[in-house]
Amino acid sequence: MMQFIYHILIDRFAGCNPAIKGRGYKGGNLEAIVDRLDYIRQLGATGILLTPFMKGWRAYHGYHITDYAKVNPHFGSWKMVDKLVDEVHKRGMTIIADFVANHCHKRSHVWQQHPEWFKTDPKGNPTYFNNIDYLPEFDLDHPEARRFMTDNGLLLCHHGFDALRLDYAKGPSIAFWQYFRKNIKREFPQVELIGEVWGKPLDKELPTKLDRAFRRGVLTEKEAWQKRYAGILDGVMDFAYQELLVQAVRSGERILGNKKLYEQVEKHFSHFSKCPAFCLYLFLENHDTNRFLFECKGDVSLLREAVNFSRQWQYPYIQYYGMEKGMYNKKDIRCGEPYADEWVRQCMNFDLPNILTNDTVHNFV
């Protein structure tokens, strides 16, 4: 059976209150997720992926960490983390933690006590993730910073997580990830390391062979960057695959019987056929993209085709919470409006009927 992973935005999944106004916390928590594990399993899921749960600064999504050693009290405690991991494993499922190594919030004691652990530009000024001036970027080639961040990854492994999703994996150097992998695998050889590899390359360069393949049109930019991490990580979130399906439905194409799309996807996968022990994690949407049903213009049948198409391959499939309930944004989150990503991070509505089934359609050509 292929992996079917259910992706949870902790604050907006279970235990949350949609009546709470504003962009802050709405009450979702780890204990409430435990109460919904049977619901998730009944969907056919074999595992769950959590957004970060470390202590952060006023950020419900969890990506603005201030203390890697503490659990955000809005979400629970280490005791509750352990309970969730245990309950997931009791059901024969796996659990993935989201690990933010590239940056932290400037209110972190690390930023205040160890400024030498962070990147600077040629003028000596701090560099910030996505130019957000309260998210300084770690210099993970600094020996002490490298050890600190690796110890925090090991902490999650000690708490029983089966895999780590590595947020913005393009930020830290390849040398850091090699060090990180070596130390994680020494103690926890079974733990999978999954990179989130997308976004602008900034000042980084591709290795010559991959750069030439990209410039000749053999690989797309997303494929080239994903392939960069073969042999470094165990796998990546497959943004190149997601883009192919989004382009198809935006062009008014169906998924079922779409020979052209099928061939495009097979060609995409073929680029990674000689990358042993490197896995592509397929998905249609997440907390940073439009809901796929938006791309389908609300056509539920087209969404079903895309889900079944994605679950037919030999790769793990990740489904964002609420897709099965037909949740979607009515406006494009890239429209330029402030905090438009909130439109794909709404509280889960368990009262809505499920619009997806566990059946997988295999005849797509």
PDB file of C-alpha atoms in Angstrom, residues 60-262:
ATOM      1  CA  TYR A  60      -0.586  30.493  14.652  1.00  0.00           C
ATOM      2  CA  HIS A  61       1.039  28.666  11.703  1.00  0.00           C
ATOM      3  CA  GLY A  62       4.137  27.768  13.729  1.00  0.00           C
ATOM      4  CA  TYR A  63       6.922  28.942  11.416  1.00  0.00           C
ATOM      5  CA  HIS A  64       8.192  31.837  13.579  1.00  0.00           C
ATOM      6  CA  ILE A  65      10.015  29.829  16.243  1.00  0.00           C
ATOM      7  CA  THR A  66      11.459  31.392  19.382  1.00  0.00           C
ATOM      8  CA  ASP A  67      12.342  28.247  21.347  1.00  0.00           C
ATOM      9  CA  TYR A  68      13.074  24.878  19.747  1.00  0.00           C
ATOM     10  CA  ALA A  69      13.111  23.106  23.114  1.00  0.00           C
ATOM     11  CA  LYS A  70       9.552  24.060  24.091  1.00  0.00           C
ATOM     12  CA  VAL A  71       6.117  23.272  22.690  1.00  0.00           C
ATOM     13  CA  ASN A  72       3.837  26.194  21.883  1.00  0.00           C
ATOM     14  CA  PRO A  73       1.415  26.313  24.839  1.00  0.00           C
ATOM     15  CA  HIS A  74      -1.403  27.134  22.410  1.00  0.00           C
ATOM     16  CA  PHE A  75      -0.953  23.632  21.018  1.00  0.00           C
ATOM     17  CA  GLY A  76      -0.084  21.628  24.127  1.00  0.00           C
ATOM     18  CA  SER A  77       3.031  20.206  25.773  1.00  0.00           C
ATOM     19  CA  TRP A  78       5.726  17.604  25.195  1.00  0.00           C
ATOM     20  CA  LYS A  79       3.506  15.183  27.115  1.00  0.00           C
ATOM     21  CA  MET A  80       0.746  15.761  24.570  1.00  0.00           C
ATOM     22  CA  VAL A  81       3.213  15.443  21.685  1.00  0.00           C
ATOM     23  CA  ASP A  82       4.231  12.053  23.039  1.00  0.00           C
ATOM     24  CA  LYS A  83       0.607  11.020  23.432  1.00  0.00           C
ATOM     25  CA  LEU A  84      -0.179  11.995  19.842  1.00  0.00           C
ATOM     26  CA  VAL A  85       2.848  10.107  18.509  1.00  0.00           C
ATOM     27  CA  ASP A  86       1.891   7.056  20.569  1.00  0.00           C
ATOM     28  CA  GLU A  87      -1.752   7.114  19.437  1.00  0.00           C
ATOM     29  CA  VAL A  88      -0.720   7.487  15.801  1.00  0.00           C
ATOM     30  CA  HIS A  89       1.590   4.496  16.088  1.00  0.00           C
ATOM     31  CA  LYS A  90      -1.077   2.436  17.884  1.00  0.00           C
ATOM     32  CA  ARG A  91      -3.195   2.805  14.742  1.00  0.00           C
ATOM     33  CA  GLY A  92      -0.372   1.557  12.533  1.00  0.00           C
ATOM     34  CA  MET A  93       0.174   5.038  11.093  1.00  0.00           C
ATOM     35  CA  THR A  94       3.237   7.268  10.763  1.00  0.00           C
ATOM     36  CA  ILE A  95       3.750  10.853  11.888  1.00  0.00           C
ATOM     37  CA  ILE A  96       5.882  13.608  10.324  1.00  0.00           C
ATOM     38  CA  ALA A  97       7.091  16.771  12.083  1.00  0.00           C
ATOM     39  CA  ASP A  98       7.730  20.045  10.267  1.00  0.00           C
ATOM     40  CA  PHE A  99      11.236  21.301  11.094  1.00  0.00           C
ATOM     41  CA  VAL A 100      12.259  24.937  10.484  1.00  0.00           C
ATOM     42  CA  ALA A 101      16.060  25.045  10.323  1.00  0.00           C
ATOM     43  CA  ASN A 102      16.641  28.048   8.052  1.00  0.00           C
ATOM     44  CA  HIS A 103      15.451  30.848  10.322  1.00  0.00           C
ATOM     45  CA  CYS A 104      13.831  31.772  13.620  1.00  0.00           C
ATOM     46  CA  HIS A 105      12.023  34.780  15.097  1.00  0.00           C
ATOM     47  CA  LYS A 106      14.205  37.632  16.345  1.00  0.00           C
ATOM     48  CA  ARG A 107      12.709  37.210  19.830  1.00  0.00           C
ATOM     49  CA  SER A 108      14.490  33.885  20.070  1.00  0.00           C
ATOM     50  CA  HIS A 109      17.120  33.739  22.809  1.00  0.00           C
ATOM     51  CA  VAL A 110      19.463  32.257  20.188  1.00  0.00           C
ATOM     52  CA  TRP A 111      19.337  35.425  18.067  1.00  0.00           C
ATOM     53  CA  GLN A 112      19.873  37.565  21.149  1.00  0.00           C
ATOM     54  CA  GLN A 113      22.676  35.495  22.686  1.00  0.00           C
ATOM     55  CA  HIS A 114      24.490  34.197  19.601  1.00  0.00           C
ATOM     56  CA  PRO A 115      24.365  36.756  16.776  1.00  0.00           C
ATOM     57  CA  GLU A 116      27.456  35.081  15.291  1.00  0.00           C
ATOM     58  CA  TRP A 117      25.269  32.067  14.460  1.00  0.00           C
ATOM     59  CA  PHE A 118      23.388  34.054  11.811  1.00  0.00           C
ATOM     60  CA  LYS A 119      24.034  35.082   8.217  1.00  0.00           C
ATOM     61  CA  THR A 120      25.118  38.575   7.212  1.00  0.00           C
ATOM     62  CA  ASP A 121      25.435  40.322   3.865  1.00  0.00           C
ATOM     63  CA  PRO A 122      28.765  41.709   2.554  1.00  0.00           C
ATOM     64  CA  LYS A 123      28.207  44.878   4.611  1.00  0.00           C
ATOM     65  CA  GLY A 124      27.771  42.903   7.809  1.00  0.00           C
ATOM     66  CA  ASN A 125      24.009  43.367   8.041  1.00  0.00           C
ATOM     67  CA  PRO A 126      21.778  40.422   8.997  1.00  0.00           C
ATOM     68  CA  THR A 127      19.949  38.626   6.209  1.00  0.00           C
ATOM     69  CA  TYR A 128      16.316  37.681   6.661  1.00  0.00           C
ATOM     70  CA  PHE A 129      14.121  34.934   5.266  1.00  0.00           C
ATOM     71  CA  ASN A 130      12.048  36.311   2.400  1.00  0.00           C
ATOM     72  CA  ASN A 131      13.252  39.799   3.457  1.00  0.00           C
ATOM     73  CA  ILE A 132      11.005  39.654   6.546  1.00  0.00           C
ATOM     74  CA  ASP A 133      12.939  41.734   9.063  1.00  0.00           C
ATOM     75  CA  TYR A 134      12.007  39.664  12.103  1.00  0.00           C
ATOM     76  CA  LEU A 135      13.099  36.284  10.663  1.00  0.00           C
ATOM     77  CA  PRO A 136      16.925  36.214  10.731  1.00  0.00           C
ATOM     78  CA  GLU A 137      18.565  33.331   8.867  1.00  0.00           C
ATOM     79  CA  PHE A 138      20.902  30.918  10.607  1.00  0.00           C
ATOM     80  CA  ASP A 139      24.428  30.463   9.308  1.00  0.00           C
ATOM     81  CA  LEU A 140      24.341  26.697   9.591  1.00  0.00           C
ATOM     82  CA  ASP A 141      27.933  26.384   8.415  1.00  0.00           C
ATOM     83  CA  HIS A 142      28.943  27.870  11.771  1.00  0.00           C
ATOM     84  CA  PRO A 143      30.007  24.810  13.819  1.00  0.00           C
ATOM     85  CA  GLU A 144      28.034  25.690  16.956  1.00  0.00           C
ATOM     86  CA  ALA A 145      24.899  26.712  15.053  1.00  0.00           C
ATOM     87  CA  ARG A 146      25.130  23.524  12.980  1.00  0.00           C
ATOM     88  CA  ARG A 147      25.336  21.388  16.134  1.00  0.00           C
ATOM     89  CA  PHE A 148      22.508  23.328  17.806  1.00  0.00           C
ATOM     90  CA  MET A 149      20.145  22.810  14.890  1.00  0.00           C
ATOM     91  CA  THR A 150      21.059  19.155  14.479  1.00  0.00           C
ATOM     92  CA  ASP A 151      20.406  18.542  18.181  1.00  0.00           C
ATOM     93  CA  ASN A 152      16.938  20.026  17.725  1.00  0.00           C
ATOM     94  CA  GLY A 153      16.274  17.685  14.823  1.00  0.00           C
ATOM     95  CA  LEU A 154      17.423  14.779  16.971  1.00  0.00           C
ATOM     96  CA  LEU A 155      15.051  15.931  19.715  1.00  0.00           C
ATOM     97  CA  LEU A 156      12.080  15.313  17.429  1.00  0.00           C
ATOM     98  CA  CYS A 157      13.438  11.905  16.512  1.00  0.00           C
ATOM     99  CA  HIS A 158      13.786  11.009  20.198  1.00  0.00           C
ATOM    100  CA  HIS A 159      10.095  11.846  20.593  1.00  0.00           C
ATOM    101  CA  GLY A 160       9.256   9.188  18.029  1.00  0.00           C
ATOM    102  CA  PHE A 161       8.621  11.062  14.780  1.00  0.00           C
ATOM    103  CA  ASP A 162       9.014   8.881  11.714  1.00  0.00           C
ATOM    104  CA  ALA A 163      10.074  11.666   9.354  1.00  0.00           C
ATOM    105  CA  LEU A 164      10.974  15.351   9.268  1.00  0.00           C
ATOM    106  CA  ARG A 165       9.668  17.767   6.652  1.00  0.00           C
ATOM    107  CA  LEU A 166      12.490  20.273   6.227  1.00  0.00           C
ATOM    108  CA  ASP A 167      11.013  23.719   5.719  1.00  0.00           C
ATOM    109  CA  TYR A 168      12.677  25.871   3.032  1.00  0.00           C
ATOM    110  CA  ALA A 169      15.436  23.310   2.488  1.00  0.00           C
ATOM    111  CA  LYS A 170      17.048  25.536  -0.165  1.00  0.00           C
ATOM    112  CA  GLY A 171      18.113  28.002   2.527  1.00  0.00           C
ATOM    113  CA  PRO A 172      20.811  26.074   4.414  1.00  0.00           C
ATOM    114  CA  SER A 173      23.879  24.854   2.554  1.00  0.00           C
ATOM    115  CA  ILE A 174      24.260  21.369   1.104  1.00  0.00           C
ATOM    116  CA  ALA A 175      27.169  20.890   3.537  1.00  0.00           C
ATOM    117  CA  PHE A 176      24.816  21.477   6.450  1.00  0.00           C
ATOM    118  CA  TRP A 177      22.260  18.972   5.190  1.00  0.00           C
ATOM    119  CA  GLN A 178      24.996  16.383   4.703  1.00  0.00           C
ATOM    120  CA  TYR A 179      26.091  16.912   8.300  1.00  0.00           C
ATOM    121  CA  PHE A 180      22.482  16.875   9.512  1.00  0.00           C
ATOM    122  CA  ARG A 181      21.690  13.670   7.633  1.00  0.00           C
ATOM    123  CA  LYS A 182      24.822  11.913   8.864  1.00  0.00           C
ATOM    124  CA  ASN A 183      23.997  12.659  12.491  1.00  0.00           C
ATOM    125  CA  ILE A 184      20.279  11.901  12.240  1.00  0.00           C
ATOM    126  CA  LYS A 185      20.854   8.615  10.424  1.00  0.00           C
ATOM    127  CA  ARG A 186      23.542   7.523  12.874  1.00  0.00           C
ATOM    128  CA  GLU A 187      20.963   7.367  15.671  1.00  0.00           C
ATOM    129  CA  PHE A 188      17.738   7.028  13.674  1.00  0.00           C
ATOM    130  CA  PRO A 189      18.452   5.352  10.336  1.00  0.00           C
ATOM    131  CA  GLN A 190      14.730   4.802   9.709  1.00  0.00           C
ATOM    132  CA  VAL A 191      13.749   8.493   9.959  1.00  0.00           C
ATOM    133  CA  GLU A 192      12.995  10.031   6.555  1.00  0.00           C
ATOM    134  CA  LEU A 193      14.240  13.533   5.691  1.00  0.00           C
ATOM    135  CA  ILE A 194      11.881  15.297   3.259  1.00  0.00           C
ATOM    136  CA  GLY A 195      12.846  18.662   1.788  1.00  0.00           C
ATOM    137  CA  GLU A 196      10.518  21.504   0.914  1.00  0.00           C
ATOM    138  CA  VAL A 197      12.379  22.660  -2.188  1.00  0.00           C
ATOM    139  CA  TRP A 198      10.716  25.504  -4.008  1.00  0.00           C
ATOM    140  CA  GLY A 199      10.749  29.288  -4.336  1.00  0.00           C
ATOM    141  CA  LYS A 200      13.328  31.566  -5.892  1.00  0.00           C
ATOM    142  CA  PRO A 201      16.926  30.309  -5.998  1.00  0.00           C
ATOM    143  CA  LEU A 202      18.185  33.664  -4.650  1.00  0.00           C
ATOM    144  CA  ASP A 203      21.994  33.726  -4.972  1.00  0.00           C
ATOM    145  CA  LYS A 204      22.389  29.967  -5.015  1.00  0.00           C
ATOM    146  CA  GLU A 205      23.558  28.167  -8.131  1.00  0.00           C
ATOM    147  CA  LEU A 206      22.758  24.740  -9.475  1.00  0.00           C
ATOM    148  CA  PRO A 207      25.588  22.266 -10.076  1.00  0.00           C
ATOM    149  CA  THR A 208      26.825  22.554 -13.665  1.00  0.00           C
ATOM    150  CA  LYS A 209      25.207  19.329 -14.901  1.00  0.00           C
ATOM    151  CA  LEU A 210      21.753  20.275 -13.568  1.00  0.00           C
ATOM    152  CA  ASP A 211      22.110  23.874 -14.707  1.00  0.00           C
ATOM    153  CA  ARG A 212      22.891  22.734 -18.262  1.00  0.00           C
ATOM    154  CA  ALA A 213      19.918  20.345 -18.220  1.00  0.00           C
ATOM    155  CA  PHE A 214      17.679  23.223 -17.127  1.00  0.00           C
ATOM    156  CA  ARG A 215      19.029  25.629 -19.745  1.00  0.00           C
ATOM    157  CA  ARG A 216      18.596  23.037 -22.514  1.00  0.00           C
ATOM    158  CA  GLY A 217      15.000  22.469 -21.453  1.00  0.00           C
ATOM    159  CA  VAL A 218      15.625  18.873 -20.392  1.00  0.00           C
ATOM    160  CA  LEU A 219      14.545  19.755 -16.846  1.00  0.00           C
ATOM    161  CA  THR A 220      12.236  22.482 -15.601  1.00  0.00           C
ATOM    162  CA  GLU A 221      13.659  24.769 -12.935  1.00  0.00           C
ATOM    163  CA  LYS A 222      11.613  23.000 -10.245  1.00  0.00           C
ATOM    164  CA  GLU A 223      12.822  19.589 -11.424  1.00  0.00           C
ATOM    165  CA  ALA A 224      16.445  20.729 -11.477  1.00  0.00           C
ATOM    166  CA  TRP A 225      16.262  22.062  -7.939  1.00  0.00           C
ATOM    167  CA  GLN A 226      14.443  18.987  -6.664  1.00  0.00           C
ATOM    168  CA  LYS A 227      17.052  16.730  -8.238  1.00  0.00           C
ATOM    169  CA  ARG A 228      19.773  18.796  -6.528  1.00  0.00           C
ATOM    170  CA  TYR A 229      18.836  17.077  -3.277  1.00  0.00           C
ATOM    171  CA  ALA A 230      18.969  13.484  -4.530  1.00  0.00           C
ATOM    172  CA  GLY A 231      21.545  11.701  -2.410  1.00  0.00           C
ATOM    173  CA  ILE A 232      21.399  14.513   0.150  1.00  0.00           C
ATOM    174  CA  LEU A 233      17.857  14.018   1.480  1.00  0.00           C
ATOM    175  CA  ASP A 234      15.497  11.050   1.320  1.00  0.00           C
ATOM    176  CA  GLY A 235      12.972  12.942  -0.777  1.00  0.00           C
ATOM    177  CA  VAL A 236      11.293  16.240  -1.595  1.00  0.00           C
ATOM    178  CA  MET A 237       7.823  17.707  -1.814  1.00  0.00           C
ATOM    179  CA  ASP A 238       7.058  17.430  -5.526  1.00  0.00           C
ATOM    180  CA  PHE A 239       6.159  20.981  -6.544  1.00  0.00           C
ATOM    181  CA  ALA A 240       6.985  20.151 -10.171  1.00  0.00           C
ATOM    182  CA  TYR A 241       4.255  17.491 -10.200  1.00  0.00           C
ATOM    183  CA  GLN A 242       1.760  19.848  -8.560  1.00  0.00           C
ATOM    184  CA  GLU A 243       2.502  22.486 -11.191  1.00  0.00           C
ATOM    185  CA  LEU A 244       1.770  20.039 -14.025  1.00  0.00           C
ATOM    186  CA  LEU A 245      -1.706  19.281 -12.682  1.00  0.00           C
ATOM    187  CA  VAL A 246      -2.466  22.925 -11.925  1.00  0.00           C
ATOM    188  CA  GLN A 247      -1.473  23.913 -15.469  1.00  0.00           C
ATOM    189  CA  ALA A 248      -3.714  21.203 -16.897  1.00  0.00           C
ATOM    190  CA  VAL A 249      -6.872  22.245 -15.069  1.00  0.00           C
ATOM    191  CA  ARG A 250      -6.175  25.954 -15.623  1.00  0.00           C
ATOM    192  CA  SER A 251      -6.081  25.153 -19.334  1.00  0.00           C
ATOM    193  CA  GLY A 252      -9.538  23.642 -19.097  1.00  0.00           C
ATOM    194  CA  GLU A 253      -8.327  20.042 -19.402  1.00  0.00           C
ATOM    195  CA  ARG A 254      -9.809  17.031 -17.661  1.00  0.00           C
ATOM    196  CA  ILE A 255      -7.563  14.613 -15.791  1.00  0.00           C
ATOM    197  CA  LEU A 256      -9.369  11.388 -16.688  1.00  0.00           C
ATOM    198  CA  GLY A 257      -8.359  10.240 -20.183  1.00  0.00           C
ATOM    199  CA  ASN A 258      -5.766  13.001 -20.500  1.00  0.00           C
ATOM    200  CA  LYS A 259      -2.992  11.183 -22.384  1.00  0.00           C
ATOM    201  CA  LYS A 260      -0.900  14.341 -22.714  1.00  0.00           C
ATOM    202  CA  LEU A 261      -0.877  14.922 -18.944  1.00  0.00           C
ATOM    203  CA  TYR A 262      -0.142  11.267 -18.261  1.00  0.00           C
TER     204      TYR A 262
END
